[in-house]
């Protein structure tokens, strides 16, 4: 199937209020353009070098989401154009994003990444760590970042129950944070969860944003 057909098939499967991030990591410009020409505007990359190389070559109205682990010293390479940094897990990184956003006279949307999987290898905060960030005085001074919600990845498993439970946990984290820290903040509204193999489960558990790569662009080499 073509990229365009894959994309339309997925769009048919997700409700209108759920955003689709087309994860184009490792894929060439022509693949991205095929999805773009079919109407897709939000794309996700997980390597700074790749994203910084692709962005100038591709249409300027693409909204780029950085979905990988971001090192503070690399924020400067993407700050001037990135729309959302999805995987923030430290105050140090937030401070650097704020600094670079300020330099570029803009506000950068960020999501707090939570560790919900049972696998040790995945990145992310637990609730205590997230609250530590949100309560600290340094955080309150950051005026050029906006915490737009939460993000997480489920365990890579065929156990659908486990995946349901993990996504449900992320939704609960979101609701707790919303109530405690963001009840008057309309922009705190995103729960980014769900990938090619589990986006339908994620949507059933309240996802507002799915990040789908291989089901659109095919398997990565
Ligand atoms: C690669 C990646 C995805 C997309 O994975 P697929 O299984 O190809 O859909 C989603 N989120 C993150 C953080 C990723 O790194």
PDB file of C-alpha atoms and ligand atoms in Angstrom:
ATOM      1  CA  UNK A   1       0.000   0.000   0.000  1.00  0.00           C
ATOM      2  CA  UNK A   2       1.099   3.550  -0.650  1.00  0.00           C
ATOM      3  CA  UNK A   3       1.951   6.002   2.113  1.00  0.00           C
ATOM      4  CA  UNK A   4      -1.129   7.993   1.167  1.00  0.00           C
ATOM      5  CA  UNK A   5      -3.406   4.967   1.483  1.00  0.00           C
ATOM      6  CA  UNK A   6      -1.830   3.967   4.802  1.00  0.00           C
ATOM      7  CA  UNK A   7      -2.375   7.475   6.072  1.00  0.00           C
ATOM      8  CA  UNK A   8      -6.021   7.583   5.019  1.00  0.00           C
ATOM      9  CA  UNK A   9      -6.641   4.188   6.584  1.00  0.00           C
ATOM     10  CA  UNK A  10      -5.271   5.386   9.923  1.00  0.00           C
ATOM     11  CA  UNK A  11      -7.153   8.679   9.757  1.00  0.00           C
ATOM     12  CA  UNK A  12     -10.342   6.682   9.251  1.00  0.00           C
ATOM     13  CA  UNK A  13      -9.563   4.755  12.442  1.00  0.00           C
ATOM     14  CA  UNK A  14      -8.975   7.712  14.715  1.00  0.00           C
ATOM     15  CA  UNK A  15     -11.547  10.202  15.968  1.00  0.00           C
ATOM     16  CA  UNK A  16     -11.341  13.736  14.595  1.00  0.00           C
ATOM     17  CA  UNK A  17     -10.251  15.217  17.920  1.00  0.00           C
ATOM     18  CA  UNK A  18      -7.186  12.946  18.119  1.00  0.00           C
ATOM     19  CA  UNK A  19      -4.095  14.436  16.498  1.00  0.00           C
ATOM     20  CA  UNK A  20      -1.892  12.284  14.303  1.00  0.00           C
ATOM     21  CA  UNK A  21       1.864  12.743  14.480  1.00  0.00           C
ATOM     22  CA  UNK A  22       3.379  11.019  11.444  1.00  0.00           C
ATOM     23  CA  UNK A  23       6.691   9.645  12.707  1.00  0.00           C
ATOM     24  CA  UNK A  24       9.069  10.046   9.776  1.00  0.00           C
ATOM     25  CA  UNK A  25      12.343   9.141  11.512  1.00  0.00           C
ATOM     26  CA  UNK A  26      14.868   7.491   9.157  1.00  0.00           C
ATOM     27  CA  UNK A  27      12.545   8.137   6.182  1.00  0.00           C
ATOM     28  CA  UNK A  28      13.548  10.191   3.123  1.00  0.00           C
ATOM     29  CA  UNK A  29      12.091  13.544   2.090  1.00  0.00           C
ATOM     30  CA  UNK A  30      10.001  12.026  -0.708  1.00  0.00           C
ATOM     31  CA  UNK A  31       8.126   9.835   1.774  1.00  0.00           C
ATOM     32  CA  UNK A  32       7.401  12.836   3.961  1.00  0.00           C
ATOM     33  CA  UNK A  33       6.234  14.810   0.925  1.00  0.00           C
ATOM     34  CA  UNK A  34       3.872  12.027  -0.076  1.00  0.00           C
ATOM     35  CA  UNK A  35       2.193  12.241   3.321  1.00  0.00           C
ATOM     36  CA  UNK A  36       2.301  16.042   3.175  1.00  0.00           C
ATOM     37  CA  UNK A  37       0.642  16.095  -0.235  1.00  0.00           C
ATOM     38  CA  UNK A  38      -2.086  13.880   1.205  1.00  0.00           C
ATOM     39  CA  UNK A  39      -2.734  16.578   3.807  1.00  0.00           C
ATOM     40  CA  UNK A  40      -0.611  15.508   6.785  1.00  0.00           C
ATOM     41  CA  UNK A  41       1.014  18.444   8.602  1.00  0.00           C
ATOM     42  CA  UNK A  42       2.399  17.157  11.908  1.00  0.00           C
ATOM     43  CA  UNK A  43       5.559  15.058  11.673  1.00  0.00           C
ATOM     44  CA  UNK A  44       7.766  13.543  14.375  1.00  0.00           C
ATOM     45  CA  UNK A  45      11.517  12.973  14.418  1.00  0.00           C
ATOM     46  CA  UNK A  46      13.730  11.609  17.176  1.00  0.00           C
ATOM     47  CA  UNK A  47      17.241  12.695  16.149  1.00  0.00           C
ATOM     48  CA  UNK A  48      18.322  16.337  16.265  1.00  0.00           C
ATOM     49  CA  UNK A  49      20.719  15.988  13.367  1.00  0.00           C
ATOM     50  CA  UNK A  50      18.103  14.415  11.087  1.00  0.00           C
ATOM     51  CA  UNK A  51      15.417  16.894  12.018  1.00  0.00           C
ATOM     52  CA  UNK A  52      17.707  19.912  11.576  1.00  0.00           C
ATOM     53  CA  UNK A  53      18.703  18.600   8.132  1.00  0.00           C
ATOM     54  CA  UNK A  54      15.181  17.822   6.940  1.00  0.00           C
ATOM     55  CA  UNK A  55      13.384  20.927   8.175  1.00  0.00           C
ATOM     56  CA  UNK A  56      14.901  23.483   5.734  1.00  0.00           C
ATOM     57  CA  UNK A  57      14.322  21.190   2.749  1.00  0.00           C
ATOM     58  CA  UNK A  58      10.655  20.526   3.423  1.00  0.00           C
ATOM     59  CA  UNK A  59       7.505  22.705   3.408  1.00  0.00           C
ATOM     60  CA  UNK A  60       7.667  25.400   6.058  1.00  0.00           C
ATOM     61  CA  UNK A  61       4.164  24.856   7.357  1.00  0.00           C
ATOM     62  CA  UNK A  62       5.044  21.382   8.679  1.00  0.00           C
ATOM     63  CA  UNK A  63       4.667  21.278  12.450  1.00  0.00           C
ATOM     64  CA  UNK A  64       7.641  19.318  13.728  1.00  0.00           C
ATOM     65  CA  UNK A  65       7.439  17.382  16.964  1.00  0.00           C
ATOM     66  CA  UNK A  66      10.659  16.233  18.534  1.00  0.00           C
ATOM     67  CA  UNK A  67       9.804  12.842  20.027  1.00  0.00           C
ATOM     68  CA  UNK A  68      13.188  11.467  21.100  1.00  0.00           C
ATOM     69  CA  UNK A  69      15.482  11.868  24.038  1.00  0.00           C
ATOM     70  CA  UNK A  70      16.827  15.415  23.772  1.00  0.00           C
ATOM     71  CA  UNK A  71      20.184  16.491  25.160  1.00  0.00           C
ATOM     72  CA  UNK A  72      20.257  20.032  26.516  1.00  0.00           C
ATOM     73  CA  UNK A  73      23.237  21.044  24.399  1.00  0.00           C
ATOM     74  CA  UNK A  74      21.284  20.257  21.208  1.00  0.00           C
ATOM     75  CA  UNK A  75      18.129  22.269  21.865  1.00  0.00           C
ATOM     76  CA  UNK A  76      19.646  25.235  20.018  1.00  0.00           C
ATOM     77  CA  UNK A  77      19.616  23.352  16.705  1.00  0.00           C
ATOM     78  CA  UNK A  78      15.844  22.936  16.621  1.00  0.00           C
ATOM     79  CA  UNK A  79      14.482  25.732  18.839  1.00  0.00           C
ATOM     80  CA  UNK A  80      13.789  28.220  16.052  1.00  0.00           C
ATOM     81  CA  UNK A  81      11.314  25.988  14.254  1.00  0.00           C
ATOM     82  CA  UNK A  82      10.179  23.117  16.495  1.00  0.00           C
ATOM     83  CA  UNK A  83       6.485  23.116  17.375  1.00  0.00           C
ATOM     84  CA  UNK A  84       6.552  20.675  20.272  1.00  0.00           C
ATOM     85  CA  UNK A  85       9.173  18.828  22.294  1.00  0.00           C
ATOM     86  CA  UNK A  86       7.384  15.697  23.419  1.00  0.00           C
ATOM     87  CA  UNK A  87       9.767  13.971  25.721  1.00  0.00           C
ATOM     88  CA  UNK A  88      10.874  16.318  28.487  1.00  0.00           C
ATOM     89  CA  UNK A  89      11.985  14.716  31.720  1.00  0.00           C
ATOM     90  CA  UNK A  90      14.164  17.209  33.565  1.00  0.00           C
ATOM     91  CA  UNK A  91      14.174  20.766  34.831  1.00  0.00           C
ATOM     92  CA  UNK A  92      17.611  21.171  33.280  1.00  0.00           C
ATOM     93  CA  UNK A  93      16.197  20.478  29.833  1.00  0.00           C
ATOM     94  CA  UNK A  94      13.203  22.750  30.425  1.00  0.00           C
ATOM     95  CA  UNK A  95      15.501  25.609  31.404  1.00  0.00           C
ATOM     96  CA  UNK A  96      17.525  25.189  28.249  1.00  0.00           C
ATOM     97  CA  UNK A  97      14.397  24.991  26.070  1.00  0.00           C
ATOM     98  CA  UNK A  98      13.168  28.170  27.745  1.00  0.00           C
ATOM     99  CA  UNK A  99      16.481  29.918  27.107  1.00  0.00           C
ATOM    100  CA  UNK A 100      16.508  28.988  23.428  1.00  0.00           C
ATOM    101  CA  UNK A 101      12.826  29.821  23.005  1.00  0.00           C
ATOM    102  CA  UNK A 102      13.459  33.248  24.505  1.00  0.00           C
ATOM    103  CA  UNK A 103      16.339  33.828  22.081  1.00  0.00           C
ATOM    104  CA  UNK A 104      13.969  33.037  19.242  1.00  0.00           C
ATOM    105  CA  UNK A 105      11.229  35.191  20.693  1.00  0.00           C
ATOM    106  CA  UNK A 106       8.760  32.308  20.862  1.00  0.00           C
ATOM    107  CA  UNK A 107       7.083  29.863  23.206  1.00  0.00           C
ATOM    108  CA  UNK A 108       7.824  26.156  22.837  1.00  0.00           C
ATOM    109  CA  UNK A 109       5.221  23.542  23.710  1.00  0.00           C
ATOM    110  CA  UNK A 110       6.524  20.652  25.785  1.00  0.00           C
ATOM    111  CA  UNK A 111       5.118  17.390  27.095  1.00  0.00           C
ATOM    112  CA  UNK A 112       6.338  15.689  30.240  1.00  0.00           C
ATOM    113  CA  UNK A 113       7.373  12.126  29.467  1.00  0.00           C
ATOM    114  CA  UNK A 114       6.257   9.539  31.999  1.00  0.00           C
ATOM    115  CA  UNK A 115       7.661   6.089  32.517  1.00  0.00           C
ATOM    116  CA  UNK A 116       4.640   3.793  32.278  1.00  0.00           C
ATOM    117  CA  UNK A 117       6.136   0.652  30.745  1.00  0.00           C
ATOM    118  CA  UNK A 118       7.386  -2.266  32.775  1.00  0.00           C
ATOM    119  CA  UNK A 119      10.559  -2.237  30.699  1.00  0.00           C
ATOM    120  CA  UNK A 120      13.468  -0.569  32.489  1.00  0.00           C
ATOM    121  CA  UNK A 121      14.958   0.791  29.303  1.00  0.00           C
ATOM    122  CA  UNK A 122      12.290   3.353  28.510  1.00  0.00           C
ATOM    123  CA  UNK A 123      12.783   6.931  29.606  1.00  0.00           C
ATOM    124  CA  UNK A 124      10.439   8.984  31.678  1.00  0.00           C
ATOM    125  CA  UNK A 125       9.375  10.460  34.994  1.00  0.00           C
ATOM    126  CA  UNK A 126       7.318   9.027  37.796  1.00  0.00           C
ATOM    127  CA  UNK A 127       4.689  11.178  39.512  1.00  0.00           C
ATOM    128  CA  UNK A 128       7.002  12.329  42.310  1.00  0.00           C
ATOM    129  CA  UNK A 129       9.650  13.453  39.873  1.00  0.00           C
ATOM    130  CA  UNK A 130       7.114  15.322  37.770  1.00  0.00           C
ATOM    131  CA  UNK A 131       5.771  17.120  40.821  1.00  0.00           C
ATOM    132  CA  UNK A 132       9.272  18.005  41.898  1.00  0.00           C
ATOM    133  CA  UNK A 133       9.722  19.815  38.580  1.00  0.00           C
ATOM    134  CA  UNK A 134       6.344  21.558  38.689  1.00  0.00           C
ATOM    135  CA  UNK A 135       6.802  22.747  42.256  1.00  0.00           C
ATOM    136  CA  UNK A 136      10.307  24.117  41.951  1.00  0.00           C
ATOM    137  CA  UNK A 137      10.866  27.870  41.871  1.00  0.00           C
ATOM    138  CA  UNK A 138      13.056  27.650  38.776  1.00  0.00           C
ATOM    139  CA  UNK A 139      10.175  26.138  36.858  1.00  0.00           C
ATOM    140  CA  UNK A 140       7.772  28.902  37.778  1.00  0.00           C
ATOM    141  CA  UNK A 141      10.110  31.468  36.240  1.00  0.00           C
ATOM    142  CA  UNK A 142      10.114  29.850  32.798  1.00  0.00           C
ATOM    143  CA  UNK A 143       7.946  32.050  30.609  1.00  0.00           C
ATOM    144  CA  UNK A 144       8.842  30.762  27.162  1.00  0.00           C
ATOM    145  CA  UNK A 145       7.785  27.169  27.591  1.00  0.00           C
ATOM    146  CA  UNK A 146       4.312  25.776  27.888  1.00  0.00           C
ATOM    147  CA  UNK A 147       3.660  22.335  29.371  1.00  0.00           C
ATOM    148  CA  UNK A 148       0.931  21.152  27.026  1.00  0.00           C
ATOM    149  CA  UNK A 149       0.407  17.716  28.566  1.00  0.00           C
ATOM    150  CA  UNK A 150       1.997  14.316  29.010  1.00  0.00           C
ATOM    151  CA  UNK A 151       3.551  11.619  26.860  1.00  0.00           C
ATOM    152  CA  UNK A 152       4.364   7.962  27.378  1.00  0.00           C
ATOM    153  CA  UNK A 153       5.166   4.656  25.748  1.00  0.00           C
ATOM    154  CA  UNK A 154       3.662   1.312  26.686  1.00  0.00           C
ATOM    155  CA  UNK A 155       5.584  -1.930  27.013  1.00  0.00           C
ATOM    156  CA  UNK A 156       6.337  -3.667  23.733  1.00  0.00           C
ATOM    157  CA  UNK A 157       4.170  -6.737  24.291  1.00  0.00           C
ATOM    158  CA  UNK A 158       1.248  -8.681  22.878  1.00  0.00           C
ATOM    159  CA  UNK A 159      -0.448  -8.524  26.292  1.00  0.00           C
ATOM    160  CA  UNK A 160      -3.242  -6.059  25.531  1.00  0.00           C
ATOM    161  CA  UNK A 161      -4.347  -5.922  29.140  1.00  0.00           C
ATOM    162  CA  UNK A 162      -0.981  -4.659  30.194  1.00  0.00           C
ATOM    163  CA  UNK A 163      -1.015  -2.013  27.468  1.00  0.00           C
ATOM    164  CA  UNK A 164      -4.498  -0.898  28.519  1.00  0.00           C
ATOM    165  CA  UNK A 165      -3.325  -0.602  32.126  1.00  0.00           C
ATOM    166  CA  UNK A 166      -0.222   1.382  31.252  1.00  0.00           C
ATOM    167  CA  UNK A 167      -2.103   3.865  29.092  1.00  0.00           C
ATOM    168  CA  UNK A 168      -4.760   4.137  31.776  1.00  0.00           C
ATOM    169  CA  UNK A 169      -2.019   5.007  34.259  1.00  0.00           C
ATOM    170  CA  UNK A 170      -0.787   7.813  31.993  1.00  0.00           C
ATOM    171  CA  UNK A 171      -4.298   9.182  31.683  1.00  0.00           C
ATOM    172  CA  UNK A 172      -4.598   9.222  35.471  1.00  0.00           C
ATOM    173  CA  UNK A 173      -1.273  11.050  35.796  1.00  0.00           C
ATOM    174  CA  UNK A 174      -2.580  13.591  33.302  1.00  0.00           C
ATOM    175  CA  UNK A 175      -5.787  14.084  35.265  1.00  0.00           C
ATOM    176  CA  UNK A 176      -3.960  14.475  38.573  1.00  0.00           C
ATOM    177  CA  UNK A 177      -1.595  17.072  37.129  1.00  0.00           C
ATOM    178  CA  UNK A 178      -4.443  18.902  35.430  1.00  0.00           C
ATOM    179  CA  UNK A 179      -6.342  19.180  38.690  1.00  0.00           C
ATOM    180  CA  UNK A 180      -3.367  20.097  40.841  1.00  0.00           C
ATOM    181  CA  UNK A 181      -1.275  22.379  38.633  1.00  0.00           C
ATOM    182  CA  UNK A 182      -3.080  23.247  35.403  1.00  0.00           C
ATOM    183  CA  UNK A 183      -6.800  23.487  36.169  1.00  0.00           C
ATOM    184  CA  UNK A 184      -6.963  27.021  34.740  1.00  0.00           C
ATOM    185  CA  UNK A 185      -4.580  26.295  31.852  1.00  0.00           C
ATOM    186  CA  UNK A 186      -6.500  25.560  28.692  1.00  0.00           C
ATOM    187  CA  UNK A 187      -3.274  24.559  26.899  1.00  0.00           C
ATOM    188  CA  UNK A 188      -2.612  21.623  29.227  1.00  0.00           C
ATOM    189  CA  UNK A 189      -4.724  19.206  27.219  1.00  0.00           C
ATOM    190  CA  UNK A 190      -2.609  16.584  25.452  1.00  0.00           C
ATOM    191  CA  UNK A 191      -2.091  12.932  26.278  1.00  0.00           C
ATOM    192  CA  UNK A 192       0.387  11.706  23.680  1.00  0.00           C
ATOM    193  CA  UNK A 193       0.183   7.929  23.641  1.00  0.00           C
ATOM    194  CA  UNK A 194      -0.184   5.212  21.026  1.00  0.00           C
ATOM    195  CA  UNK A 195       2.080   4.025  18.196  1.00  0.00           C
ATOM    196  CA  UNK A 196       1.536   1.788  15.136  1.00  0.00           C
ATOM    197  CA  UNK A 197       0.806  -1.358  17.132  1.00  0.00           C
ATOM    198  CA  UNK A 198      -1.169   0.097  20.014  1.00  0.00           C
ATOM    199  CA  UNK A 199      -2.799   3.373  18.955  1.00  0.00           C
ATOM    200  CA  UNK A 200      -6.291   1.924  19.073  1.00  0.00           C
ATOM    201  CA  UNK A 201      -5.819   0.830  22.676  1.00  0.00           C
ATOM    202  CA  UNK A 202      -4.377   4.269  23.466  1.00  0.00           C
ATOM    203  CA  UNK A 203      -7.411   6.000  21.970  1.00  0.00           C
ATOM    204  CA  UNK A 204      -9.724   3.788  24.010  1.00  0.00           C
ATOM    205  CA  UNK A 205      -7.797   4.966  27.089  1.00  0.00           C
ATOM    206  CA  UNK A 206      -8.122   8.654  26.249  1.00  0.00           C
ATOM    207  CA  UNK A 207      -5.209   9.514  23.967  1.00  0.00           C
ATOM    208  CA  UNK A 208      -5.423  12.927  22.300  1.00  0.00           C
ATOM    209  CA  UNK A 209      -2.333  12.468  20.163  1.00  0.00           C
ATOM    210  CA  UNK A 210      -0.972   9.310  18.526  1.00  0.00           C
ATOM    211  CA  UNK A 211       2.533   8.961  17.118  1.00  0.00           C
ATOM    212  CA  UNK A 212       2.454   6.569  14.193  1.00  0.00           C
ATOM    213  CA  UNK A 213       5.489   5.672  12.068  1.00  0.00           C
ATOM    214  CA  UNK A 214       5.757   2.247  10.474  1.00  0.00           C
ATOM    215  CA  UNK A 215       2.015   1.858   9.840  1.00  0.00           C
ATOM    216  CA  UNK A 216       2.269   4.926   7.582  1.00  0.00           C
ATOM    217  CA  UNK A 217       5.767   4.770   6.102  1.00  0.00           C
ATOM    218  CA  UNK A 218       6.481   1.041   6.317  1.00  0.00           C
ATOM    219  CA  UNK A 219       9.030  -0.803   8.431  1.00  0.00           C
ATOM    220  CA  UNK A 220      12.281   0.987   9.223  1.00  0.00           C
ATOM    221  CA  UNK A 221      15.473  -0.649   7.973  1.00  0.00           C
TER     222      UNK A 221
HETATM  223  C1  LIG B   1       9.511   5.523  16.586  1.00  0.00           C
HETATM  224  C2  LIG B   1       8.592   6.135  17.555  1.00  0.00           C
HETATM  225  C3  LIG B   1       7.203   6.095  17.357  1.00  0.00           C
HETATM  226  C4  LIG B   1       6.544   5.411  16.173  1.00  0.00           C
HETATM  227  O1  LIG B   1       6.717   4.024  16.226  1.00  0.00           O
HETATM  228  P1  LIG B   1       5.961   3.048  15.208  1.00  0.00           P
HETATM  229  O2  LIG B   1       5.907   1.766  15.937  1.00  0.00           O
HETATM  230  O3  LIG B   1       6.799   3.005  13.980  1.00  0.00           O
HETATM  231  O4  LIG B   1       4.628   3.622  14.951  1.00  0.00           O
HETATM  232  C5  LIG B   1       6.399   6.717  18.285  1.00  0.00           C
HETATM  233  N1  LIG B   1       6.926   7.344  19.362  1.00  0.00           N
HETATM  234  C6  LIG B   1       8.235   7.402  19.593  1.00  0.00           C
HETATM  235  C7  LIG B   1       8.730   8.101  20.803  1.00  0.00           C
HETATM  236  C8  LIG B   1       9.117   6.790  18.711  1.00  0.00           C
HETATM  237  O5  LIG B   1      10.436   6.851  18.943  1.00  0.00           O
END
